[in-house]
């Protein structure tokens, strides 16, 4: 074997990464050519030195320090991911959403659907007018467990009891509890509905309240002093067409009423921005729309899009806040538009330049 | 009971630990940290060269892991994924540090090094010579790695110190396998030259 050819294969030979034929050829060349043998021995000695003395142990207390740092984090598996369990390893978010949507629909419409069952109670006196039970009541067992008398829903009616029993026989075990205790079903559904309505009712105030709460808890940390910064002068630079990165100049985020381009220079700045976005229900995404974590950005792949859901009343303070993290260009800002909804999507195109 | 739990966790595969974490088991994450802390810290130390910085970055790696583990879909192995996170952290930190040093107009003679293994006070007793030799060898490895280019250091650290195969290295560094092979050859050749210049060819054969 030619010496140059063999020399270039020495490293792969040490790792056993050549074909059997090549391994044999290089071995023969090493044996026959003293210069090649010397080069091989030198290379092997260097590799041995690294393998013996390269690995290091983590310092004492490292594990404890990590666990302390993650203790306060709310991140980790979401309730949906926990629900999905091992399925979370597969791209089944769509399925997960469908399952949850179906569950919500079932909870909301369970009562009325039961009422449509001719055997389970639409004609039962008092069922439709039954007031919703409290959360605590909904959580306790139904009449079969001895609560029926307390609610006064047993009606002391043998006819109703027989009717209900018949329903049990015909509808099978799946609807056993519902048919034997339509009140509980109705009550639970109304309670869930109430909870859902309550959530919807609070949604408009949630972002503002969350920001206020976070401002009090973590002043100067993740949340800027919005009110103070809102009064700061904002200098807007309109980029030329050439300045707009092709990867980010189009796509879904281009439709956002507020789009900025940020060039953070410190890893911490990027982490703070993403932490804020996540707290406000947004996040960081690749140009293809996949969720990203700050560590995924490198010099080679330094584009990302951060989406923030900001209360409309605080939009003016976004740009000054971004300026604290690095260079900012306002790509698009519909400042004169009225925003009927409380929350406005702000897109921040991140061009990470560590 | 705790011992039993630890014994169970020790035997679990990475995939099983991730599944447990997704199910809300914090102990599973704790065990992942134990399983990978030496490797991640070692990678960061060899890559960054400074102990304090390496410890900070290695901690950051696990915090990032904690935040995003729920999204891990098992398309690559957990170890590959952790290494990729660690490599990206190291790349970013190194660039950030070099930029800051540049901005600070650091003197030409360079920064104060604290990247060598911690020096121990001279001691007597059994094992002292061996420990001294070990420290000298570790210091030599450190200096040699610092002397080669970052591109070469990356592949050497992953292959010869972390003992990853070519396929894993290609995946972590996002390079074709052939590039890993040729780069590794050049890197080792450069490293051997550095070692030869520092200590003489005979001494390299430890």
Short mmCIF file of N, CA and C in Angstrom, two decimals, chain A residues 231-334:
data_model
loop_
_atom_site.label_atom_id
_atom_site.label_comp_id
_atom_site.label_asym_id
_atom_site.label_seq_id
_atom_site.Cartn_x
_atom_site.Cartn_y
_atom_site.Cartn_z
N UNK A 231 -42.32 55.09 28.46
CA UNK A 231 -42.16 56.52 28.24
C UNK A 231 -40.82 56.85 27.58
N UNK A 232 -39.96 55.85 27.45
CA UNK A 232 -38.65 56.09 26.85
C UNK A 232 -38.80 56.35 25.36
N UNK A 233 -37.96 57.21 24.79
CA UNK A 233 -38.07 57.49 23.36
C UNK A 233 -37.72 56.26 22.53
N UNK A 234 -38.43 56.06 21.47
CA UNK A 234 -38.17 54.90 20.62
C UNK A 234 -37.69 55.36 19.25
N UNK A 235 -36.52 54.93 18.90
CA UNK A 235 -35.98 55.26 17.59
C UNK A 235 -36.19 54.07 16.67
N UNK A 236 -36.92 54.30 15.63
CA UNK A 236 -37.24 53.20 14.73
C UNK A 236 -36.38 53.27 13.48
N UNK A 237 -35.75 52.19 13.18
CA UNK A 237 -34.93 52.13 11.97
C UNK A 237 -35.64 51.23 10.98
N UNK A 238 -35.92 51.75 9.83
CA UNK A 238 -36.55 50.90 8.81
C UNK A 238 -35.45 50.20 8.01
N UNK A 239 -35.48 48.90 7.96
CA UNK A 239 -34.42 48.20 7.23
C UNK A 239 -34.63 48.26 5.73
N UNK A 240 -33.54 48.21 5.02
CA UNK A 240 -33.66 48.12 3.57
C UNK A 240 -34.04 46.68 3.23
N UNK A 241 -34.42 46.47 1.99
CA UNK A 241 -34.83 45.11 1.60
C UNK A 241 -33.69 44.12 1.77
N UNK A 242 -32.50 44.62 1.48
CA UNK A 242 -31.34 43.73 1.58
C UNK A 242 -31.09 43.29 3.01
N UNK A 243 -31.51 44.14 3.96
CA UNK A 243 -31.25 43.82 5.36
C UNK A 243 -32.18 42.75 5.90
N UNK A 244 -33.32 42.57 5.23
CA UNK A 244 -34.28 41.61 5.72
C UNK A 244 -33.80 40.20 5.36
N UNK A 245 -33.55 39.41 6.37
CA UNK A 245 -33.07 38.05 6.12
C UNK A 245 -34.14 37.28 5.36
N UNK A 246 -33.77 36.62 4.29
CA UNK A 246 -34.78 35.92 3.48
C UNK A 246 -35.53 34.86 4.27
N UNK A 247 -34.83 34.22 5.23
CA UNK A 247 -35.50 33.17 6.00
C UNK A 247 -36.62 33.72 6.87
N UNK A 248 -36.48 34.99 7.23
CA UNK A 248 -37.43 35.53 8.20
C UNK A 248 -38.34 36.60 7.61
N UNK A 249 -38.08 36.98 6.41
CA UNK A 249 -38.86 38.07 5.84
C UNK A 249 -40.23 37.66 5.38
N UNK A 250 -40.51 36.38 5.39
CA UNK A 250 -41.81 35.93 4.95
C UNK A 250 -42.34 34.91 5.94
N UNK A 251 -43.46 34.33 5.62
CA UNK A 251 -44.00 33.30 6.50
C UNK A 251 -45.06 33.85 7.44
N UNK A 252 -45.46 33.00 8.35
CA UNK A 252 -46.59 33.33 9.21
C UNK A 252 -46.33 34.58 10.04
N UNK A 253 -45.11 34.75 10.49
CA UNK A 253 -44.85 35.85 11.40
C UNK A 253 -44.88 37.20 10.69
N UNK A 254 -44.72 37.17 9.37
CA UNK A 254 -44.78 38.44 8.65
C UNK A 254 -46.14 39.09 8.79
N UNK A 255 -47.15 38.30 9.15
CA UNK A 255 -48.49 38.85 9.30
C UNK A 255 -48.72 39.46 10.69
N UNK A 256 -47.75 39.29 11.57
CA UNK A 256 -47.90 39.85 12.90
C UNK A 256 -47.90 41.38 12.81
N UNK A 257 -48.77 42.05 13.56
CA UNK A 257 -48.81 43.51 13.47
C UNK A 257 -47.53 44.17 13.99
N UNK A 258 -46.79 43.45 14.80
CA UNK A 258 -45.52 43.99 15.32
C UNK A 258 -44.41 42.97 15.09
N UNK A 259 -43.45 43.33 14.30
CA UNK A 259 -42.33 42.42 14.04
C UNK A 259 -41.02 43.18 14.21
N UNK A 260 -40.16 42.63 15.02
CA UNK A 260 -38.84 43.24 15.26
C UNK A 260 -37.76 42.25 14.90
N UNK A 261 -36.61 42.76 14.59
CA UNK A 261 -35.44 41.89 14.43
C UNK A 261 -34.45 42.24 15.52
N UNK A 262 -34.11 41.25 16.29
CA UNK A 262 -33.22 41.44 17.43
C UNK A 262 -31.93 40.66 17.20
N UNK A 263 -30.81 41.29 17.52
CA UNK A 263 -29.53 40.58 17.45
C UNK A 263 -28.93 40.53 18.85
N UNK A 264 -29.38 39.57 19.65
CA UNK A 264 -28.83 39.47 21.00
C UNK A 264 -27.38 39.04 20.96
N UNK A 265 -26.60 39.59 21.85
CA UNK A 265 -25.18 39.26 21.85
C UNK A 265 -24.80 38.39 23.03
N UNK A 266 -25.68 38.29 24.00
CA UNK A 266 -25.36 37.48 25.17
C UNK A 266 -26.35 36.33 25.28
N UNK A 267 -25.86 35.16 25.63
CA UNK A 267 -26.78 34.03 25.79
C UNK A 267 -27.86 34.32 26.83
N UNK A 268 -27.49 35.06 27.87
CA UNK A 268 -28.46 35.34 28.93
C UNK A 268 -29.62 36.19 28.41
N UNK A 269 -29.31 37.11 27.51
CA UNK A 269 -30.36 37.98 26.97
C UNK A 269 -31.39 37.13 26.21
N UNK A 270 -30.88 36.20 25.44
CA UNK A 270 -31.78 35.33 24.68
C UNK A 270 -32.61 34.47 25.62
N UNK A 271 -31.97 33.95 26.65
CA UNK A 271 -32.71 33.12 27.60
C UNK A 271 -33.80 33.93 28.30
N UNK A 272 -33.46 35.18 28.64
CA UNK A 272 -34.46 36.03 29.32
C UNK A 272 -35.66 36.27 28.41
N UNK A 273 -35.36 36.53 27.15
CA UNK A 273 -36.44 36.80 26.19
C UNK A 273 -37.35 35.58 26.04
N UNK A 274 -36.73 34.42 25.90
CA UNK A 274 -37.52 33.20 25.70
C UNK A 274 -38.30 32.87 26.98
N UNK A 275 -37.67 33.10 28.12
CA UNK A 275 -38.37 32.84 29.38
C UNK A 275 -39.61 33.74 29.49
N UNK A 276 -39.44 35.00 29.09
CA UNK A 276 -40.57 35.92 29.12
C UNK A 276 -41.66 35.45 28.15
N UNK A 277 -41.24 35.07 26.94
CA UNK A 277 -42.21 34.61 25.94
C UNK A 277 -42.99 33.41 26.46
N UNK A 278 -42.28 32.48 27.08
CA UNK A 278 -42.95 31.27 27.57
C UNK A 278 -43.91 31.59 28.70
N UNK A 279 -43.51 32.54 29.54
CA UNK A 279 -44.40 32.90 30.64
C UNK A 279 -45.67 33.57 30.14
N UNK A 280 -45.55 34.22 29.00
CA UNK A 280 -46.72 34.89 28.44
C UNK A 280 -47.44 34.02 27.42
N UNK A 281 -47.10 32.77 27.37
CA UNK A 281 -47.82 31.85 26.50
C UNK A 281 -47.27 31.76 25.10
N UNK A 282 -46.07 32.30 24.87
CA UNK A 282 -45.47 32.21 23.53
C UNK A 282 -44.30 31.24 23.54
N UNK A 283 -43.30 31.55 22.75
CA UNK A 283 -42.14 30.66 22.73
C UNK A 283 -41.21 31.03 21.59
N UNK A 284 -40.19 30.22 21.41
CA UNK A 284 -39.24 30.45 20.33
C UNK A 284 -39.38 29.32 19.30
N UNK A 285 -39.34 29.70 18.03
CA UNK A 285 -39.58 28.72 16.97
C UNK A 285 -38.53 28.87 15.86
N UNK A 286 -38.29 27.76 15.18
CA UNK A 286 -37.40 27.81 14.03
C UNK A 286 -38.17 28.45 12.87
N UNK A 287 -37.46 28.86 11.80
CA UNK A 287 -38.19 29.41 10.65
C UNK A 287 -39.23 28.43 10.10
N UNK A 288 -39.03 27.14 10.36
CA UNK A 288 -40.02 26.16 9.90
C UNK A 288 -41.18 26.01 10.88
N UNK A 289 -41.11 26.74 11.98
CA UNK A 289 -42.21 26.70 12.94
C UNK A 289 -42.06 25.68 14.06
N UNK A 290 -40.90 25.03 14.14
CA UNK A 290 -40.72 24.05 15.21
C UNK A 290 -40.26 24.75 16.48
N UNK A 291 -40.75 24.28 17.64
CA UNK A 291 -40.32 24.91 18.90
C UNK A 291 -38.81 24.74 19.09
N UNK A 292 -38.19 25.79 19.59
CA UNK A 292 -36.74 25.75 19.81
C UNK A 292 -36.43 26.15 21.25
N UNK A 293 -35.31 25.69 21.73
CA UNK A 293 -34.81 26.16 23.01
C UNK A 293 -33.59 27.03 22.73
N UNK A 294 -33.29 27.95 23.66
CA UNK A 294 -32.18 28.88 23.39
C UNK A 294 -30.87 28.17 23.07
N UNK A 295 -30.62 27.03 23.70
CA UNK A 295 -29.34 26.38 23.48
C UNK A 295 -29.19 25.87 22.06
N UNK A 296 -30.30 25.75 21.33
CA UNK A 296 -30.23 25.20 19.98
C UNK A 296 -29.64 26.21 18.98
N UNK A 297 -29.59 27.47 19.38
CA UNK A 297 -29.04 28.46 18.46
C UNK A 297 -27.52 28.45 18.55
N UNK A 298 -26.90 28.39 17.40
CA UNK A 298 -25.44 28.42 17.35
C UNK A 298 -25.03 29.42 16.28
N UNK A 299 -23.75 29.52 16.08
CA UNK A 299 -23.29 30.45 15.06
C UNK A 299 -23.77 30.02 13.69
N UNK A 300 -23.79 28.71 13.48
CA UNK A 300 -24.20 28.21 12.17
C UNK A 300 -25.70 28.34 11.97
N UNK A 301 -26.47 28.07 13.01
CA UNK A 301 -27.93 28.15 12.91
C UNK A 301 -28.40 29.20 13.90
N UNK A 302 -28.38 30.43 13.45
CA UNK A 302 -28.61 31.50 14.42
C UNK A 302 -29.92 32.24 14.23
N UNK A 303 -30.82 31.70 13.41
CA UNK A 303 -32.12 32.35 13.23
C UNK A 303 -33.20 31.67 14.05
N UNK A 304 -34.07 32.48 14.61
CA UNK A 304 -35.22 31.95 15.32
C UNK A 304 -36.28 33.03 15.38
N UNK A 305 -37.46 32.61 15.73
CA UNK A 305 -38.56 33.56 15.85
C UNK A 305 -39.17 33.41 17.23
N UNK A 306 -39.21 34.49 17.96
CA UNK A 306 -39.80 34.45 19.30
C UNK A 306 -41.16 35.14 19.22
N UNK A 307 -42.16 34.48 19.73
CA UNK A 307 -43.51 35.04 19.71
C UNK A 307 -43.90 35.41 21.14
N UNK A 308 -44.28 36.67 21.31
CA UNK A 308 -44.72 37.15 22.62
C UNK A 308 -46.18 37.57 22.51
N UNK A 309 -46.97 37.21 23.47
CA UNK A 309 -48.37 37.66 23.51
C UNK A 309 -48.43 38.81 24.52
N UNK A 310 -48.48 40.00 23.99
CA UNK A 310 -48.34 41.19 24.84
C UNK A 310 -49.69 41.89 24.95
N UNK A 311 -50.04 42.38 26.14
CA UNK A 311 -51.26 43.19 26.24
C UNK A 311 -51.13 44.44 25.36
N UNK A 312 -52.19 44.78 24.67
CA UNK A 312 -52.14 45.89 23.72
C UNK A 312 -51.69 47.18 24.40
N UNK A 313 -52.06 47.33 25.66
CA UNK A 313 -51.72 48.57 26.35
C UNK A 313 -50.23 48.70 26.60
N UNK A 314 -49.50 47.62 26.43
CA UNK A 314 -48.07 47.66 26.75
C UNK A 314 -47.18 47.51 25.52
N UNK A 315 -47.78 47.61 24.36
CA UNK A 315 -47.00 47.38 23.14
C UNK A 315 -45.83 48.34 22.96
N UNK A 316 -46.04 49.58 23.38
CA UNK A 316 -45.01 50.59 23.16
C UNK A 316 -43.74 50.30 23.93
N UNK A 317 -43.85 49.54 24.97
CA UNK A 317 -42.65 49.31 25.79
C UNK A 317 -41.83 48.11 25.30
N UNK A 318 -42.37 47.39 24.30
CA UNK A 318 -41.67 46.19 23.84
C UNK A 318 -40.32 46.54 23.23
N UNK A 319 -40.33 47.54 22.34
CA UNK A 319 -39.10 47.87 21.63
C UNK A 319 -37.99 48.33 22.57
N UNK A 320 -38.28 49.25 23.50
CA UNK A 320 -37.21 49.61 24.45
C UNK A 320 -36.70 48.42 25.24
N UNK A 321 -37.61 47.51 25.57
CA UNK A 321 -37.19 46.32 26.31
C UNK A 321 -36.23 45.49 25.47
N UNK A 322 -36.57 45.32 24.19
CA UNK A 322 -35.70 44.54 23.31
C UNK A 322 -34.34 45.20 23.16
N UNK A 323 -34.34 46.53 23.18
CA UNK A 323 -33.08 47.25 23.01
C UNK A 323 -32.10 46.96 24.14
N UNK A 324 -32.60 46.58 25.28
CA UNK A 324 -31.69 46.25 26.39
C UNK A 324 -30.96 44.94 26.12
N UNK A 325 -31.41 44.21 25.10
CA UNK A 325 -30.82 42.88 24.85
C UNK A 325 -29.88 42.86 23.66
N UNK A 326 -29.87 43.93 22.89
CA UNK A 326 -29.00 43.94 21.71
C UNK A 326 -29.57 44.87 20.65
N UNK A 327 -29.04 44.79 19.44
CA UNK A 327 -29.51 45.65 18.37
C UNK A 327 -30.92 45.27 17.93
N UNK A 328 -31.74 46.28 17.66
CA UNK A 328 -33.13 46.03 17.28
C UNK A 328 -33.47 46.81 16.02
N UNK A 329 -34.14 46.14 15.11
CA UNK A 329 -34.70 46.83 13.94
C UNK A 329 -36.19 46.56 13.93
N UNK A 330 -36.97 47.61 13.74
CA UNK A 330 -38.41 47.42 13.63
C UNK A 330 -38.74 47.08 12.19
N UNK A 331 -39.12 45.86 11.96
CA UNK A 331 -39.43 45.43 10.60
C UNK A 331 -40.82 45.91 10.21
N UNK A 332 -41.72 45.85 11.18
CA UNK A 332 -43.12 46.16 10.88
C UNK A 332 -43.81 46.53 12.18
N UNK A 333 -44.55 47.62 12.20
CA UNK A 333 -45.26 47.99 13.43
C UNK A 333 -46.51 48.79 13.09
N UNK A 334 -47.64 48.20 13.31
CA UNK A 334 -48.90 48.87 13.02
C UNK A 334 -49.36 49.61 14.28
#
